[in-house]
Amino acid sequence: MTLEYSREAYSFKSNRNIVLLFISLLIGSSPLEADLKTIPDSITQLIAERESFRQSGHLHEALGAFADALVAAKQLSASKAEALSMGLIGYTYLLQRRYQLAEKSLNQAMALSVQQPWPDLAALNANYLGIFYHGQRRPTLSEQYYQKSLKWALRAQDQALAVQAKLNLARLANAAKDPKRAWALLNEVRLSIPAIGATGEQARFWLQLGYQTLKLKTDVEIATSTRLEIAFQALGKASKLAVQQQDQRIESLAQGYLGQLYESQNRLNDALVFTDRATDIAQRIDAKELLLLWDWQRGRILNVQGKTQPALAAYQRAVDYIEVIRQDIPVDYHDGRSSFRETLEPVYLGLADLLLQQANQLDHPDETIRLLKKARKTVELIKKTELEDYFNNRCDIQTLPEVDLERIAPKSAALYPVILPNRLELLVSIGDAIFHRTVPVAATAINQHARSLAKVLRWNREGYQKSAQQLYQWLIAPIGDVLQRHGIDTLVFIPDGALRLVPMAALFDGEKFLIERYAVVRSPGLTLLDPKPIPRQDMSTLLAGLSKPGPVIRKLPAQVLNNLISSVTDTTELRAVPLNKMGLRASSLTRSQPHSQTGHIDPEIIKLLLDDPAIFKKVQESLTIPGAKKEIIALSKLLDSKFLLDETFIKQRLGDEILKAPYRVVHIASHGVFAHSSEQSYIMAYDEILTMD
């Protein structure tokens, strides 16, 4: 778990502050250190009072209050106050994960700050923008703004902001696997911190320095002993200053990080001492977001020491703390993976791992089944959380009691793979029984073969057999005897990780596909969907299919259109389109370079290209789904249904039908994009895209 703390992440007063903690865990945070001397007293007081809302985690209230300050600044023609308020609004939007609004406000604030110029505000707003682009995984832009923040901070003679900028740059360098540069920046910070006057500020900077030094990626030219000594000294100074300031949060963090330092050196007894100290301090202030970190740390240490029962208890407490504060943890998606899963999944998997290990060591069948079900339930919590995050709480995901599939569909088995770093655990439920198999294969190998198979199938290429057969050997072969013994004819898969990319029916045993041996069903979780079948006499169904898209093509996101046009045309063909027909001057097309080195076509040119019938037809043909029409017509003959096909499958008509009749099933055959969030996910109708909302 990567932890990045900065100055504002320490004045927590309620669980609402967890949002600030976890923002700082993922992207860092930033102080408010602007020079307010030239701002009218009334606005200065207003901003100072409202800033307390944000620092205490009341983001909605803070946003409204900063908006009031912005209005007051404009009325008084106080342009510096306007720039400050605009920056605070942008940063608050960032904390709320309203990224488009955040970027717009922060850029406006930056422009105002530079225009005057006000070095202090320019440094502050550049830092905010660096944080923004860091969170968006755009390191080049983040680096540029952190450099600007450093330049303006030095011009403003603001030592604290200069130190913060260097710490942020060091974090970027370390993430980019450039430990030499990170090390140089951290050493500059180490020499600069004593010059900062405020003791509280020093404590926070020593904490950041100690943690970043501890987590620095190794380099042969940086002696481990030197690095750890500096980390130890910095964390010790942070703890000492925190005691002076009575800042128990920083004190707890410093002690906990010292525990991590000793854990990294396998000095486990010393690690436990510091972890216990950090826990005691966190308990005094009821900081559950810190207690989960230290119980997780304690669980890791005890597990290495072979103390399974105390380790299991520590992991369970950590999971319990996460569940308590879960709704206050902000989540983002990058590359199809949620930040929640990236940072906190190891806690759940650690608990599941210990439960499975304990189950392996028992001879008592009932207790073994209890532990196996508890491990499965722990992993199920991750799946539930992911669905809630994906829909951004649009849907209240209520878990259902586990149901015996045998009573619903005889001769059915549920296969629940649990992918751990060093092995694969297969949990198979048949009736009231649960069977367990361990496969010694690393998670990296499973993910590699799953992604390879998905890629080959998606692009209709040869060579799927190797990965399809290997996945069969890992997932199905170990449980073959159980399935055969119970006469199973239906397999319900609850896939995880990269296995979600694979159509399980395509697994191959060397002679037959899995679908030739079993009916194959997929489910996101055992307790997330009601498994009871819909009675056949009540299968009122709305069918919708798109074999060839229409006007919806023009409504697709620019990046999708860019890829489609690039795949069906080339530069020569684009330049053959008459410029006057495109409404462009000759210089316009040359300057925009439709097929540039980055592969991006200017969005305005995309619109004009689609006006060309030949290009539009090529894009349309690339999106045809020949089987969709056959599928919808075939299903309409089997079910009590109504169907919408191509020109009749339009957004308004679909909505009217759903509202008009109580359909039990809605079946759509079309293109869809399921992106990293529900806001960017959609299904194509003939005329429009259908969003999740």
XYZ file of C-alpha atoms in Angstrom:
693
model
C 0.000 0.000 0.000
C 1.499 3.301 -1.062
C 1.029 6.034 1.497
C 1.732 9.645 0.642
C 1.072 12.116 3.431
C 1.297 15.883 3.244
C 0.564 18.743 5.532
C -3.189 18.985 5.577
C -3.809 15.302 6.197
C -3.380 15.556 9.949
C -6.099 17.762 11.423
C -8.730 15.007 11.498
C -11.727 15.463 13.767
C -14.303 12.981 12.421
C -14.668 10.050 10.063
C -15.391 12.515 7.269
C -11.688 13.233 7.340
C -11.017 9.778 5.995
C -11.759 11.209 2.570
C -8.757 13.514 3.007
C -6.578 10.716 4.330
C -7.247 8.453 1.396
C -6.842 11.260 -1.125
C -3.412 11.768 0.426
C -2.746 8.029 0.286
C -3.343 8.033 -3.455
C -2.180 11.411 -4.753
C -0.738 13.449 -1.905
C -2.184 16.733 -0.677
C -1.295 20.373 -0.405
C -1.178 23.172 2.171
C -2.752 26.587 2.130
C 0.179 28.950 2.570
C -0.752 32.008 0.499
C 0.204 35.522 1.536
C -3.109 37.206 2.429
C -1.711 40.670 3.229
C -3.110 42.311 0.103
C -6.552 40.713 0.486
C -9.332 42.632 2.309
C -9.734 41.543 5.927
C -13.362 40.532 5.419
C -12.451 38.047 2.695
C -9.348 36.859 4.556
C -11.517 35.965 7.545
C -14.123 34.349 5.313
C -11.538 32.163 3.558
C -9.826 31.210 6.831
C -13.116 30.174 8.403
C -14.180 28.222 5.307
C -10.802 26.525 5.004
C -11.568 24.847 8.332
C -14.523 23.098 6.679
C -12.250 21.552 4.078
C -9.552 20.550 6.554
C -12.177 18.805 8.695
C -13.500 16.860 5.722
C -16.786 18.745 5.191
C -16.165 19.170 1.485
C -19.667 20.112 0.357
C -19.899 22.869 2.942
C -16.386 24.044 2.076
C -17.240 24.276 -1.618
C -20.252 26.509 -0.980
C -18.253 28.669 1.377
C -15.393 29.189 -1.091
C -17.969 30.102 -3.721
C -19.237 32.810 -1.327
C -15.678 34.085 -0.926
C -15.290 34.166 -4.717
C -18.459 36.256 -5.110
C -17.300 38.649 -2.375
C -13.887 38.980 -4.021
C -15.437 39.873 -7.362
C -17.733 42.443 -5.744
C -14.768 44.111 -4.035
C -12.574 43.809 -7.135
C -10.089 41.881 -4.991
C -8.457 39.901 -7.762
C -5.931 38.144 -5.525
C -8.734 36.873 -3.319
C -10.483 35.751 -6.496
C -7.443 33.726 -7.566
C -7.096 32.193 -4.099
C -10.795 31.306 -3.869
C -10.780 29.823 -7.366
C -7.800 27.625 -6.491
C -9.442 26.425 -3.279
C -12.628 25.630 -5.193
C -10.618 23.629 -7.733
C -8.764 21.722 -5.046
C -12.032 20.936 -3.255
C -13.477 19.652 -6.529
C -10.411 17.428 -6.768
C -11.063 16.016 -3.301
C -14.641 15.340 -4.409
C -13.338 13.590 -7.551
C -15.165 16.030 -9.825
C -12.197 16.121 -12.128
C -13.420 18.192 -15.079
C -14.554 20.989 -12.767
C -11.326 20.714 -10.770
C -9.114 21.067 -13.842
C -11.072 24.042 -15.145
C -11.049 25.934 -11.835
C -7.387 25.231 -11.120
C -6.308 26.384 -14.573
C -8.301 29.598 -14.157
C -6.728 30.193 -10.760
C -3.259 29.499 -12.156
C -3.789 31.924 -15.046
C -4.896 34.695 -12.668
C -1.934 34.060 -10.362
C 0.645 34.202 -13.134
C -0.928 37.186 -14.869
C -0.346 39.614 -11.989
C 2.005 37.913 -10.947
C 1.495 36.661 -7.376
C 4.329 34.199 -6.732
C 2.787 32.730 -3.572
C -0.528 31.923 -5.271
C 1.202 30.750 -8.443
C 3.226 28.296 -6.348
C 0.122 27.117 -4.490
C -2.045 26.638 -7.583
C 0.776 24.994 -9.540
C 1.106 22.533 -6.659
C -2.630 21.830 -6.808
C -2.354 21.183 -10.554
C 0.625 18.894 -9.991
C -1.470 16.908 -7.521
C -4.346 16.814 -10.005
C -2.272 15.422 -12.874
C -0.469 13.013 -10.560
C -3.853 11.591 -9.597
C -4.797 11.354 -13.275
C -1.647 9.293 -13.965
C -0.184 11.984 -16.197
C 3.329 12.229 -14.737
C 4.769 14.548 -17.395
C 2.215 17.274 -16.694
C 2.463 16.646 -12.976
C 6.232 17.108 -13.139
C 5.847 20.352 -15.090
C 3.518 21.871 -12.516
C 5.567 20.741 -9.530
C 8.579 22.411 -11.176
C 6.537 25.566 -11.660
C 5.447 25.404 -8.034
C 9.078 25.145 -6.941
C 10.102 28.078 -9.148
C 7.310 30.326 -7.869
C 7.827 29.242 -4.238
C 11.493 30.247 -4.401
C 10.497 33.549 -5.976
C 7.980 34.093 -3.168
C 10.618 32.993 -0.611
C 8.142 30.427 0.732
C 10.441 27.716 2.067
C 7.576 25.437 3.095
C 6.006 25.347 -0.373
C 9.448 24.816 -1.927
C 10.015 21.811 0.333
C 6.563 20.453 -0.532
C 7.272 20.773 -4.260
C 10.564 18.893 -3.886
C 8.884 16.118 -1.913
C 6.257 15.803 -4.649
C 8.959 15.710 -7.325
C 10.822 13.041 -5.381
C 7.693 10.929 -5.201
C 7.268 11.224 -8.973
C 10.903 10.294 -9.580
C 10.631 7.237 -7.372
C 7.447 6.132 -9.158
C 9.288 6.581 -12.471
C 12.046 4.260 -11.193
C 14.613 7.030 -10.973
C 15.872 6.552 -7.404
C 19.017 8.649 -7.945
C 16.985 11.756 -8.699
C 14.547 11.029 -5.886
C 17.457 10.531 -3.487
C 19.027 13.859 -4.514
C 15.740 15.705 -3.967
C 15.157 14.057 -0.595
C 18.630 15.079 0.549
C 17.874 18.682 -0.472
C 14.683 18.490 1.579
C 16.597 17.087 4.573
C 18.852 20.142 4.586
C 15.947 22.578 4.095
C 13.487 21.445 6.767
C 15.359 22.971 9.765
C 15.001 26.424 8.141
C 11.188 26.223 8.328
C 10.042 28.149 11.361
C 6.798 26.373 12.286
C 7.361 23.299 14.458
C 4.174 21.659 13.204
C 5.276 22.130 9.611
C 8.664 20.620 10.402
C 7.030 17.568 11.975
C 4.949 16.918 8.885
C 7.847 17.358 6.516
C 10.111 15.075 8.569
C 7.318 12.488 8.430
C 7.055 12.723 4.643
C 10.825 12.640 4.256
C 11.135 9.580 6.490
C 8.403 7.684 4.718
C 9.589 8.493 1.193
C 13.160 7.577 2.111
C 11.946 4.292 3.569
C 10.003 3.474 0.387
C 12.733 4.584 -2.024
C 13.311 1.987 -4.716
C 16.706 0.386 -4.296
C 19.748 1.491 -6.245
C 23.232 -0.004 -6.056
C 24.762 3.433 -5.554
C 22.511 4.247 -2.594
C 23.629 2.302 0.445
C 20.712 0.635 2.205
C 22.203 1.371 5.606
C 22.517 5.081 4.801
C 18.975 5.275 3.469
C 17.480 3.500 6.464
C 19.513 5.592 8.898
C 18.172 8.805 7.370
C 14.627 7.399 7.399
C 15.050 6.432 11.054
C 16.345 9.886 12.007
C 13.595 11.714 10.071
C 10.787 9.638 11.586
C 12.299 10.038 15.041
C 12.368 13.836 14.635
C 8.769 13.793 13.357
C 7.670 11.828 16.420
C 9.539 14.099 18.843
C 8.126 17.294 17.316
C 4.640 15.772 17.191
C 4.811 15.137 20.945
C 5.772 18.787 21.477
C 2.832 19.895 19.320
C 0.505 17.325 20.888
C -0.246 16.062 17.394
C -1.079 12.440 18.099
C -1.860 11.637 14.492
C 1.641 12.477 13.289
C 3.080 10.718 16.330
C 1.134 7.552 15.492
C 2.197 7.685 11.849
C 5.852 8.183 12.747
C 5.827 5.246 15.179
C 3.991 3.047 12.678
C 6.437 3.862 9.891
C 9.319 3.046 12.221
C 7.609 -0.320 12.655
C 7.598 -0.701 8.861
C 11.301 0.139 8.788
C 12.110 -2.665 11.225
C 9.684 -4.992 9.389
C 11.635 -4.393 6.152
C 14.809 -5.501 7.944
C 13.125 -8.583 9.424
C 13.674 -7.263 12.962
C 10.182 -8.438 13.774
C 10.162 -8.025 17.561
C 11.287 -4.394 17.222
C 8.705 -3.908 14.473
C 5.965 -5.120 16.810
C 7.074 -2.721 19.552
C 6.715 0.326 17.302
C 3.492 -1.005 15.760
C 2.007 -1.395 19.229
C 3.013 2.170 20.124
C 1.379 3.485 16.946
C -1.767 1.484 17.741
C -2.002 2.801 21.298
C -1.800 6.402 20.088
C -4.357 5.816 17.313
C -6.749 4.243 19.809
C -6.579 7.351 22.007
C -7.936 9.483 19.170
C -10.183 6.733 17.727
C -8.473 7.005 14.326
C -9.899 3.932 12.617
C -8.192 4.790 9.331
C -4.840 4.463 11.154
C -5.855 1.462 13.237
C -6.555 -0.510 10.065
C -2.997 0.209 8.872
C -1.376 -0.875 12.114
C -3.501 -4.021 12.549
C -2.684 -4.985 8.972
C 0.995 -4.382 9.769
C 0.724 -6.445 12.943
C -0.960 -9.255 10.986
C 1.875 -9.349 8.443
C 4.539 -9.445 11.139
C 2.816 -12.154 13.220
C 2.221 -14.246 10.104
C 5.936 -14.215 9.259
C 6.643 -15.237 12.866
C 4.343 -18.229 12.403
C 1.794 -16.965 14.940
C -1.238 -17.796 12.817
C -4.049 -17.208 15.315
C -2.936 -13.730 16.507
C -2.157 -12.798 12.888
C -5.626 -13.894 11.807
C -7.207 -11.820 14.582
C -5.188 -8.749 13.517
C -6.198 -9.123 9.870
C -9.844 -9.536 10.898
C -9.731 -6.296 12.905
C -8.172 -4.493 9.931
C -10.963 -5.702 7.620
C -13.563 -4.698 10.209
C -12.103 -1.176 10.350
C -12.235 -0.914 6.554
C -15.880 -1.935 6.529
C -16.691 0.737 9.131
C -15.092 3.593 7.169
C -15.708 2.129 3.695
C -18.203 4.748 2.503
C -15.768 7.567 3.279
C -12.962 6.193 1.125
C -12.788 7.870 -2.319
C -12.178 5.537 -5.221
C -10.796 6.027 -8.715
C -10.253 3.662 -11.609
C -7.090 3.449 -13.698
C -6.393 0.805 -16.327
C -9.505 -1.073 -15.275
C -8.423 -1.401 -11.645
C -9.973 0.458 -8.745
C -7.749 2.409 -6.374
C -9.616 0.786 -3.483
C -8.678 -2.663 -4.750
C -5.130 -1.565 -5.458
C -4.572 -0.186 -1.969
C -6.765 -2.289 0.314
C -7.338 -5.602 -1.474
C -4.161 -7.041 0.148
C -5.817 -6.690 3.571
C -8.802 -8.817 2.508
C -6.628 -11.309 0.661
C -4.290 -11.541 3.653
C -7.220 -12.541 5.851
C -8.531 -14.993 3.241
C -5.039 -16.469 2.858
C -4.742 -17.173 6.589
C -8.238 -18.675 6.743
C -7.427 -21.004 3.847
C -4.105 -21.995 5.415
C -5.862 -22.810 8.663
C -8.541 -24.823 6.845
C -5.799 -26.912 5.204
C -4.413 -27.874 8.593
C -7.687 -29.121 10.135
C -9.143 -32.626 10.141
C -12.546 -31.520 11.432
C -14.894 -31.325 8.393
C -17.424 -28.892 9.873
C -14.756 -26.438 11.051
C -12.968 -26.723 7.709
C -16.169 -25.828 5.837
C -16.759 -22.887 8.201
C -13.293 -21.489 7.526
C -13.580 -22.015 3.756
C -16.908 -20.188 3.660
C -15.496 -17.371 5.771
C -12.559 -17.018 3.361
C -14.962 -16.920 0.416
C -17.134 -14.345 2.168
C -14.045 -12.167 2.740
C -13.226 -12.172 -0.980
C -16.905 -11.519 -1.737
C -16.623 -8.232 0.187
C -14.080 -7.032 -2.393
C -16.465 -7.811 -5.248
C -19.334 -5.999 -3.544
C -17.145 -2.954 -2.976
C -16.043 -2.908 -6.613
C -19.630 -2.901 -7.860
C -20.564 -0.073 -5.500
C -17.544 1.925 -6.631
C -18.257 1.275 -10.296
C -21.802 2.589 -10.045
C -20.669 5.415 -7.754
C -23.408 4.469 -5.266
C -26.119 4.796 -7.963
C -27.111 1.248 -7.018
C -27.423 0.070 -3.446
C -25.669 -3.301 -3.613
C -27.377 -5.453 -1.021
C -25.812 -8.840 -0.381
C -28.168 -11.811 -0.314
C -27.903 -14.909 1.867
C -25.933 -17.709 0.273
C -28.308 -20.133 -1.426
C -27.802 -23.838 -1.964
C -27.592 -24.046 -5.769
C -28.514 -27.717 -5.650
C -32.043 -26.798 -4.565
C -32.390 -24.298 -7.418
C -30.576 -26.132 -10.200
C -29.738 -29.788 -9.462
C -26.358 -31.069 -10.635
C -24.879 -27.551 -10.435
C -21.566 -26.516 -8.891
C -20.213 -23.043 -8.105
C -16.502 -22.551 -8.780
C -14.930 -19.698 -6.820
C -11.253 -19.117 -7.767
C -9.248 -17.096 -5.224
C -6.105 -15.711 -6.841
C -3.337 -15.229 -4.274
C 0.161 -13.939 -5.115
C 1.825 -17.366 -4.866
C -1.006 -19.815 -5.550
C -4.546 -20.365 -6.799
C -7.207 -21.594 -4.397
C -10.290 -23.285 -5.914
C -13.446 -23.389 -3.786
C -16.208 -25.582 -5.231
C -19.690 -25.519 -3.723
C -22.015 -28.450 -4.381
C -25.124 -28.533 -2.247
C -24.186 -27.961 1.388
C -20.625 -29.141 0.798
C -17.619 -27.062 -0.198
C -14.500 -28.605 -1.695
C -11.053 -27.072 -1.746
C -8.095 -27.494 -4.067
C -4.758 -25.640 -4.071
C -2.901 -25.067 -7.343
C 0.760 -23.928 -7.061
C 0.722 -21.197 -9.711
C 1.581 -17.508 -9.293
C -1.011 -14.800 -9.884
C 1.214 -13.251 -12.540
C 1.099 -16.449 -14.628
C -2.692 -16.717 -14.366
C -3.167 -13.109 -15.370
C -0.712 -13.426 -18.254
C -2.513 -16.423 -19.794
C -5.964 -14.910 -19.191
C -5.018 -11.667 -20.923
C -3.332 -13.552 -23.751
C -6.413 -15.695 -24.379
C -8.736 -12.692 -24.211
C -6.583 -10.785 -26.699
C -6.381 -13.650 -29.191
C -10.134 -14.275 -29.060
C -11.000 -10.591 -29.263
C -8.971 -10.115 -32.447
C -9.960 -13.500 -33.906
C -6.388 -14.691 -34.192
C -4.849 -18.143 -34.223
C -3.077 -19.630 -31.237
C -5.768 -19.587 -28.552
C -5.233 -23.283 -27.706
C -2.116 -22.829 -25.537
C -3.633 -20.390 -23.042
C -7.095 -21.996 -23.196
C -5.589 -25.392 -22.364
C -3.294 -24.034 -19.647
C -6.187 -22.243 -17.905
C -8.202 -25.467 -18.125
C -5.389 -27.322 -16.368
C -5.317 -24.772 -13.573
C -9.043 -24.170 -13.133
C -10.903 -27.331 -14.139
C -8.547 -30.329 -14.088
C -7.881 -30.127 -10.289
C -11.633 -30.378 -9.547
C -12.496 -32.851 -12.329
C -12.870 -35.779 -9.914
C -15.285 -33.809 -7.716
C -17.441 -32.754 -10.677
C -17.547 -36.279 -12.071
C -18.330 -37.881 -8.724
C -21.364 -35.622 -8.231
C -22.621 -35.840 -11.804
C -22.319 -32.087 -12.359
C -23.664 -30.739 -15.650
C -23.736 -26.965 -14.887
C -20.756 -24.878 -13.750
C -21.340 -21.449 -12.193
C -18.140 -19.384 -12.375
C -17.417 -16.454 -10.066
C -14.239 -15.209 -11.785
C -11.801 -12.703 -10.339
C -8.992 -10.523 -11.660
C -7.979 -11.094 -15.275
C -10.149 -14.230 -15.412
C -13.084 -11.858 -15.884
C -11.754 -11.135 -19.373
C -12.022 -14.777 -20.447
C -15.143 -16.531 -21.788
C -14.966 -19.622 -19.583
C -16.799 -21.685 -22.193
C -13.657 -21.401 -24.359
C -11.407 -23.309 -21.940
C -10.007 -26.342 -23.732
C -8.891 -29.740 -22.433
C -7.093 -30.760 -25.627
C -10.149 -32.492 -27.112
C -13.230 -30.486 -26.241
C -14.177 -26.997 -25.112
C -15.615 -26.631 -21.637
C -18.996 -25.675 -23.097
C -19.147 -29.114 -24.731
C -18.974 -30.770 -21.321
C -20.922 -28.382 -19.077
C -23.478 -25.618 -19.230
C -21.444 -22.559 -18.233
C -22.804 -19.652 -16.180
C -21.014 -16.513 -14.938
C -21.884 -14.435 -11.889
C -20.166 -11.421 -10.281
C -20.559 -12.999 -6.848
C -22.370 -15.657 -4.884
C -24.341 -13.129 -2.838
C -24.694 -10.237 -5.314
C -27.425 -11.611 -7.586
C -30.541 -13.587 -6.732
C -29.877 -17.037 -8.238
C -33.542 -18.069 -8.312
C -34.652 -18.731 -11.905
C -37.481 -16.752 -13.485
C -40.465 -19.068 -14.189
C -40.638 -19.858 -17.908
C -44.318 -18.885 -17.973
C -43.351 -15.392 -16.784
C -40.423 -14.685 -19.112
C -41.755 -11.465 -20.648
C -38.697 -10.250 -22.550
C -37.641 -7.121 -24.406
C -35.081 -7.922 -27.095
C -32.953 -5.235 -28.741
C -30.277 -5.744 -31.384
C -27.908 -3.667 -33.477
C -26.472 -5.384 -36.540
C -25.426 -2.104 -38.207
C -25.176 1.218 -36.309
C -26.608 4.500 -37.574
C -26.294 8.093 -36.284
C -24.899 6.798 -32.977
C -21.498 6.661 -34.678
C -21.244 10.449 -34.489
C -22.039 10.336 -30.747
C -19.135 8.045 -29.844
C -16.283 9.465 -27.713
C -13.504 11.201 -29.649
C -10.880 8.604 -28.704
C -13.066 5.746 -29.955
C -13.702 7.538 -33.252
C -10.005 8.309 -33.531
C -9.188 4.600 -33.284
C -11.963 3.575 -35.663
C -11.047 6.109 -38.357
C -7.353 5.329 -38.001
C -8.064 1.624 -38.455
C -10.117 2.010 -41.651
C -8.208 4.812 -43.381
C -4.664 5.987 -43.974
C -3.010 9.377 -44.398
C -3.099 9.145 -48.199
C -6.812 8.477 -48.181
C -7.501 11.337 -45.795
C -5.540 13.765 -47.929
C -7.483 12.585 -50.977
C -10.682 13.990 -49.474
C -11.289 17.389 -51.141
C -10.346 20.119 -48.655
C -13.193 22.374 -49.717
C -15.580 19.469 -49.108
C -14.187 19.174 -45.591
C -14.507 22.906 -45.059
C -10.795 23.230 -44.315
C -8.068 25.447 -45.626
C -5.036 23.611 -46.951
C -2.936 24.783 -43.993
C -5.475 23.436 -41.510
C -5.103 19.811 -42.475
C -1.325 20.100 -42.689
C -1.049 21.755 -39.306
C -3.350 19.265 -37.584
C -1.591 16.245 -39.096
C -4.529 13.791 -38.950
C -2.212 10.808 -38.465
C 0.405 12.417 -36.261
C 3.193 10.669 -34.369
C 0.837 10.326 -31.409
C -1.810 8.667 -33.593
C -4.446 11.252 -32.670
C -6.725 13.024 -35.133
C -8.007 16.456 -34.220
C -11.636 16.118 -32.941
C -12.853 18.839 -35.294
C -11.327 16.999 -38.245
C -12.994 13.766 -37.072
C -16.404 15.428 -37.366
C -15.619 16.651 -40.854
C -14.270 13.280 -41.953
C -17.489 11.561 -40.914
C -19.369 13.868 -43.266
C -17.662 12.028 -46.108
C -20.018 9.139 -47.066
C -17.168 6.802 -47.985
C -15.399 7.188 -44.648
C -18.665 7.000 -42.670
C -19.557 3.779 -44.483
C -16.172 2.242 -43.670
C -16.585 3.040 -39.979
C -20.140 1.707 -40.065
C -19.025 -1.546 -41.693
C -16.285 -1.983 -39.097
C -18.986 -1.909 -36.409
C -21.420 -4.390 -37.976
C -22.461 -7.402 -35.904
C -23.833 -9.947 -38.396
C -24.940 -12.366 -35.700
C -27.018 -9.841 -33.757
C -29.983 -9.970 -36.133
C -30.023 -13.784 -36.188
C -29.727 -13.855 -32.386
C -32.666 -11.519 -31.765
C -34.949 -13.211 -34.289
C -34.110 -16.683 -32.921
C -34.796 -15.619 -29.333
C -38.074 -13.945 -30.313
C -39.351 -17.338 -31.488
C -38.472 -18.975 -28.168
C -39.716 -16.354 -25.709
C -42.762 -14.257 -24.992
C -41.086 -11.142 -26.265
C -41.044 -7.933 -28.247
C -37.995 -6.979 -30.255
C -36.360 -3.792 -31.503
C -33.851 -4.229 -34.304
C -31.519 -1.698 -35.985
C -33.620 1.366 -37.030
C -36.296 0.533 -34.452
C -33.688 0.108 -31.673
C -33.523 3.796 -30.801
C -33.009 5.295 -27.377
C -36.472 6.859 -27.001
C -38.269 3.710 -28.162
C -36.301 1.502 -25.771
C -37.111 3.814 -22.859
C -40.805 3.943 -23.772
C -41.021 0.156 -23.976
C -39.347 -0.402 -20.616
C -41.693 2.071 -18.942
C -44.766 0.729 -20.702
C -44.475 -2.993 -19.945
C -43.210 -4.908 -16.882
C -40.495 -6.879 -18.671
C -38.743 -9.468 -16.527
C -35.793 -9.681 -18.933
C -34.110 -7.094 -21.156
C -31.667 -8.677 -23.620
C -29.440 -6.439 -25.759
C -27.110 -7.550 -28.571
C -24.898 -4.591 -29.421
C -21.514 -2.997 -28.923
C -20.732 -1.805 -25.422
C -17.889 -0.144 -23.572
C -17.494 -0.923 -19.882
C -14.823 1.534 -18.854
C -13.209 2.335 -15.507
C -16.353 4.075 -14.240
C -20.079 4.039 -14.936
C -19.888 7.613 -16.274
C -17.684 6.447 -19.160
C -19.527 3.203 -19.851
C -22.251 2.838 -22.458
C -24.119 0.567 -24.885
C -24.803 1.573 -28.484
C -28.366 1.952 -29.767
C -29.001 2.816 -33.415
C -29.196 6.573 -32.833
C -27.655 7.289 -29.407
C -25.427 5.801 -26.763
C -27.152 4.394 -23.683
C -25.340 5.422 -20.505
C -25.628 3.624 -17.188
C -27.996 6.307 -15.944
